């Protein structure tokens, strides 16, 4: 996913009210950007951190900028760009599916986004192929790293995400295929659930795995010009 324009660089002044961030651009101008991230953003919102912004494509939108990346030494590792925009992973997965770059799903002929299913929910993608069971694919954004190289999800209590896990398990029970894809918007070597942050999510994740829901984690290659799903990493959840 290439950005249409060069990203603007600056320093974070403050992230507040969950979805707002004040940033001093390198030009000296102070702007308020949309922070499309409802999570705790542990270690990613320290004042003075270098950040990157994109311009909003809707000219009528009140906030003219989107906070895309922050540069930090996550988990004590080397400094790196981390994607904090939670609206990006679905676009990245859609692009990778279209390019047949996600091997576990490369054989499907049709991809439909935002399909209603379960108990008043929408699955991120429904994958279909004639003569084969459908695949319900849920995408999660990951940007938490408390130990160098070790990515975790979630970074706060994620009740809605846990609900989706039970619904994916229900789809497997009907004979469908179901899968989770964790899009890690940073470089990492392994992934696990942050069970100390949300034990209920951990319980739901283990239930889903036991029911036959598949799980995959992919790190991204991030530059100021583009974000691309790069390679899979191991999920190390103890059985």
GROMACS .gro file of N, CA, C and O in nm, residues 16-63:
model
  192
   16UNK      N    1  -0.475   1.253   2.301
   16UNK     CA    2  -0.578   1.275   2.402
   16UNK      C    3  -0.716   1.243   2.344
   16UNK      O    4  -0.734   1.234   2.222
   17UNK      N    5  -0.811   1.224   2.435
   17UNK     CA    6  -0.948   1.188   2.396
   17UNK      C    7  -0.951   1.070   2.299
   17UNK      O    8  -1.035   1.061   2.211
   18UNK      N    9  -0.853   0.981   2.313
   18UNK     CA   10  -0.839   0.858   2.235
   18UNK      C   11  -0.810   0.881   2.088
   18UNK      O   12  -0.718   0.821   2.032
   19UNK      N   13  -0.885   0.968   2.023
   19UNK     CA   14  -0.877   0.979   1.878
   19UNK      C   15  -0.814   1.108   1.828
   19UNK      O   16  -0.821   1.138   1.709
   20UNK      N   17  -0.751   1.184   1.917
   20UNK     CA   18  -0.689   1.310   1.877
   20UNK      C   19  -0.542   1.312   1.917
   20UNK      O   20  -0.504   1.257   2.020
   21UNK      N   21  -0.461   1.376   1.835
   21UNK     CA   22  -0.318   1.390   1.866
   21UNK      C   23  -0.270   1.525   1.814
   21UNK      O   24  -0.292   1.559   1.696
   22UNK      N   25  -0.206   1.601   1.902
   22UNK     CA   26  -0.143   1.727   1.862
   22UNK      C   27   0.002   1.699   1.825
   22UNK      O   28   0.074   1.631   1.900
   23UNK      N   29   0.043   1.752   1.712
   23UNK     CA   30   0.176   1.724   1.658
   23UNK      C   31   0.238   1.853   1.607
   23UNK      O   32   0.171   1.933   1.541
   24UNK      N   33   0.366   1.872   1.641
   24UNK     CA   34   0.441   1.983   1.584
   24UNK      C   35   0.517   1.933   1.463
   24UNK      O   36   0.606   1.848   1.474
   25UNK      N   37   0.478   1.981   1.346
   25UNK     CA   38   0.545   1.941   1.223
   25UNK      C   39   0.687   1.997   1.219
   25UNK      O   40   0.720   2.091   1.292
   26UNK      N   41   0.769   1.940   1.131
   26UNK     CA   42   0.907   1.988   1.118
   26UNK      C   43   0.911   2.133   1.070
   26UNK      O   44   1.013   2.201   1.087
   27UNK      N   45   0.802   2.179   1.012
   27UNK     CA   46   0.794   2.319   0.969
   27UNK      C   47   0.770   2.415   1.086
   27UNK      O   48   0.778   2.536   1.069
   28UNK      N   49   0.736   2.359   1.204
   28UNK     CA   50   0.703   2.441   1.320
   28UNK      C   51   0.554   2.458   1.341
   28UNK      O   52   0.510   2.502   1.448
   29UNK      N   53   0.473   2.421   1.240
   29UNK     CA   54   0.329   2.431   1.252
   29UNK      C   55   0.276   2.322   1.346
   29UNK      O   56   0.322   2.208   1.341
   30UNK      N   57   0.181   2.356   1.432
   30UNK     CA   58   0.116   2.259   1.520
   30UNK      C   59  -0.020   2.223   1.461
   30UNK      O   60  -0.101   2.312   1.431
   31UNK      N   61  -0.044   2.092   1.442
   31UNK     CA   62  -0.170   2.046   1.384
   31UNK      C   63  -0.232   1.941   1.476
   31UNK      O   64  -0.162   1.878   1.558
   32UNK      N   65  -0.361   1.921   1.460
   32UNK     CA   66  -0.432   1.814   1.530
   32UNK      C   67  -0.465   1.705   1.428
   32UNK      O   68  -0.529   1.732   1.326
   33UNK      N   69  -0.421   1.584   1.454
   33UNK     CA   70  -0.441   1.471   1.363
   33UNK      C   71  -0.540   1.371   1.423
   33UNK      O   72  -0.554   1.361   1.545
   34UNK      N   73  -0.605   1.298   1.334
   34UNK     CA   74  -0.693   1.189   1.377
   34UNK      C   75  -0.607   1.069   1.414
   34UNK      O   76  -0.521   1.026   1.337
   35UNK      N   77  -0.629   1.015   1.532
   35UNK     CA   78  -0.560   0.894   1.578
   35UNK      C   79  -0.658   0.778   1.569
   35UNK      O   80  -0.743   0.759   1.657
   36UNK      N   81  -0.651   0.703   1.460
   36UNK     CA   82  -0.745   0.593   1.436
   36UNK      C   83  -0.703   0.469   1.513
   36UNK      O   84  -0.671   0.365   1.456
   37UNK      N   85  -0.702   0.483   1.645
   37UNK     CA   86  -0.657   0.373   1.729
   37UNK      C   87  -0.724   0.386   1.865
   37UNK      O   88  -0.690   0.475   1.943
   38UNK      N   89  -0.819   0.297   1.897
   38UNK     CA   90  -0.889   0.306   2.024
   38UNK      C   91  -0.814   0.241   2.140
   38UNK      O   92  -0.860   0.245   2.254
   39UNK      N   93  -0.698   0.181   2.113
   39UNK     CA   94  -0.627   0.105   2.215
   39UNK      C   95  -0.546   0.191   2.311
   39UNK      O   96  -0.544   0.314   2.303
   40UNK      N   97  -0.475   0.123   2.400
   40UNK     CA   98  -0.394   0.192   2.501
   40UNK      C   99  -0.267   0.252   2.440
   40UNK      O  100  -0.211   0.347   2.495
   41UNK      N  101  -0.219   0.195   2.329
   41UNK     CA  102  -0.097   0.243   2.263
   41UNK      C  103   0.020   0.250   2.360
   41UNK      O  104   0.094   0.349   2.366
   42UNK      N  105   0.041   0.144   2.435
   42UNK     CA  106   0.148   0.140   2.533
   42UNK      C  107   0.284   0.160   2.467
   42UNK      O  108   0.320   0.090   2.372
   43UNK      N  109   0.360   0.257   2.517
   43UNK     CA  110   0.494   0.284   2.465
   43UNK      C  111   0.498   0.357   2.332
   43UNK      O  112   0.606   0.378   2.277
   44UNK      N  113   0.382   0.398   2.281
   44UNK     CA  114   0.376   0.458   2.147
   44UNK      C  115   0.329   0.602   2.147
   44UNK      O  116   0.315   0.662   2.041
   45UNK      N  117   0.302   0.657   2.263
   45UNK     CA  118   0.244   0.791   2.269
   45UNK      C  119   0.322   0.886   2.359
   45UNK      O  120   0.265   0.981   2.415
   46UNK      N  121   0.451   0.863   2.371
   46UNK     CA  122   0.534   0.949   2.453
   46UNK      C  123   0.557   1.084   2.385
   46UNK      O  124   0.595   1.088   2.266
   47UNK      N  125   0.535   1.194   2.454
   47UNK     CA  126   0.561   1.326   2.395
   47UNK      C  127   0.705   1.335   2.344
   47UNK      O  128   0.799   1.286   2.408
   48UNK      N  129   0.721   1.396   2.229
   48UNK     CA  130   0.852   1.411   2.168
   48UNK      C  131   0.886   1.302   2.068
   48UNK      O  132   0.986   1.313   1.996
   49UNK      N  133   0.805   1.195   2.062
   49UNK     CA  134   0.832   1.087   1.966
   49UNK      C  135   0.815   1.138   1.823
   49UNK      O  136   0.725   1.217   1.794
   50UNK      N  137   0.902   1.088   1.735
   50UNK     CA  138   0.888   1.125   1.593
   50UNK      C  139   0.770   1.051   1.533
   50UNK      O  140   0.757   0.928   1.552
   51UNK      N  141   0.685   1.122   1.463
   51UNK     CA  142   0.564   1.064   1.405
   51UNK      C  143   0.553   1.105   1.258
   51UNK      O  144   0.617   1.202   1.213
   52UNK      N  145   0.470   1.031   1.186
   52UNK     CA  146   0.446   1.056   1.044
   52UNK      C  147   0.297   1.066   1.020
   52UNK      O  148   0.219   0.982   1.070
   53UNK      N  149   0.256   1.165   0.941
   53UNK     CA  150   0.116   1.190   0.914
   53UNK      C  151   0.088   1.183   0.764
   53UNK      O  152   0.171   1.220   0.682
   54UNK      N  153  -0.032   1.135   0.732
   54UNK     CA  154  -0.082   1.146   0.595
   54UNK      C  155  -0.191   1.251   0.591
   54UNK      O  156  -0.253   1.282   0.694
   55UNK      N  157  -0.215   1.305   0.474
   55UNK     CA  158  -0.324   1.401   0.459
   55UNK      C  159  -0.455   1.327   0.434
   55UNK      O  160  -0.458   1.226   0.362
   56UNK      N  161  -0.563   1.374   0.492
   56UNK     CA  162  -0.694   1.315   0.469
   56UNK      C  163  -0.735   1.335   0.324
   56UNK      O  164  -0.709   1.441   0.265
   57UNK      N  165  -0.796   1.232   0.264
   57UNK     CA  166  -0.837   1.241   0.124
   57UNK      C  167  -0.971   1.312   0.107
   57UNK      O  168  -1.002   1.359  -0.002
   58UNK      N  169  -1.049   1.318   0.215
   58UNK     CA  170  -1.178   1.386   0.210
   58UNK      C  171  -1.159   1.535   0.242
   58UNK      O  172  -1.127   1.570   0.355
   59UNK      N  173  -1.179   1.623   0.144
   59UNK     CA  174  -1.154   1.766   0.169
   59UNK      C  175  -1.250   1.828   0.270
   59UNK      O  176  -1.223   1.935   0.324
   60UNK      N  177  -1.363   1.760   0.296
   60UNK     CA  178  -1.463   1.814   0.388
   60UNK      C  179  -1.444   1.766   0.531
   60UNK      O  180  -1.520   1.805   0.620
   61UNK      N  181  -1.345   1.680   0.554
   61UNK     CA  182  -1.325   1.628   0.688
   61UNK      C  183  -1.266   1.735   0.779
   61UNK      O  184  -1.179   1.811   0.737
   62UNK      N  185  -1.312   1.738   0.903
   62UNK     CA  186  -1.265   1.839   0.997
   62UNK      C  187  -1.117   1.825   1.025
   62UNK      O  188  -1.043   1.926   1.025
   63UNK      N  189  -1.071   1.704   1.052
   63UNK     CA  190  -0.929   1.680   1.079
   63UNK      C  191  -0.859   1.647   0.947
   63UNK      O  192  -0.894   1.549   0.881
   0.00000   0.00000   0.00000
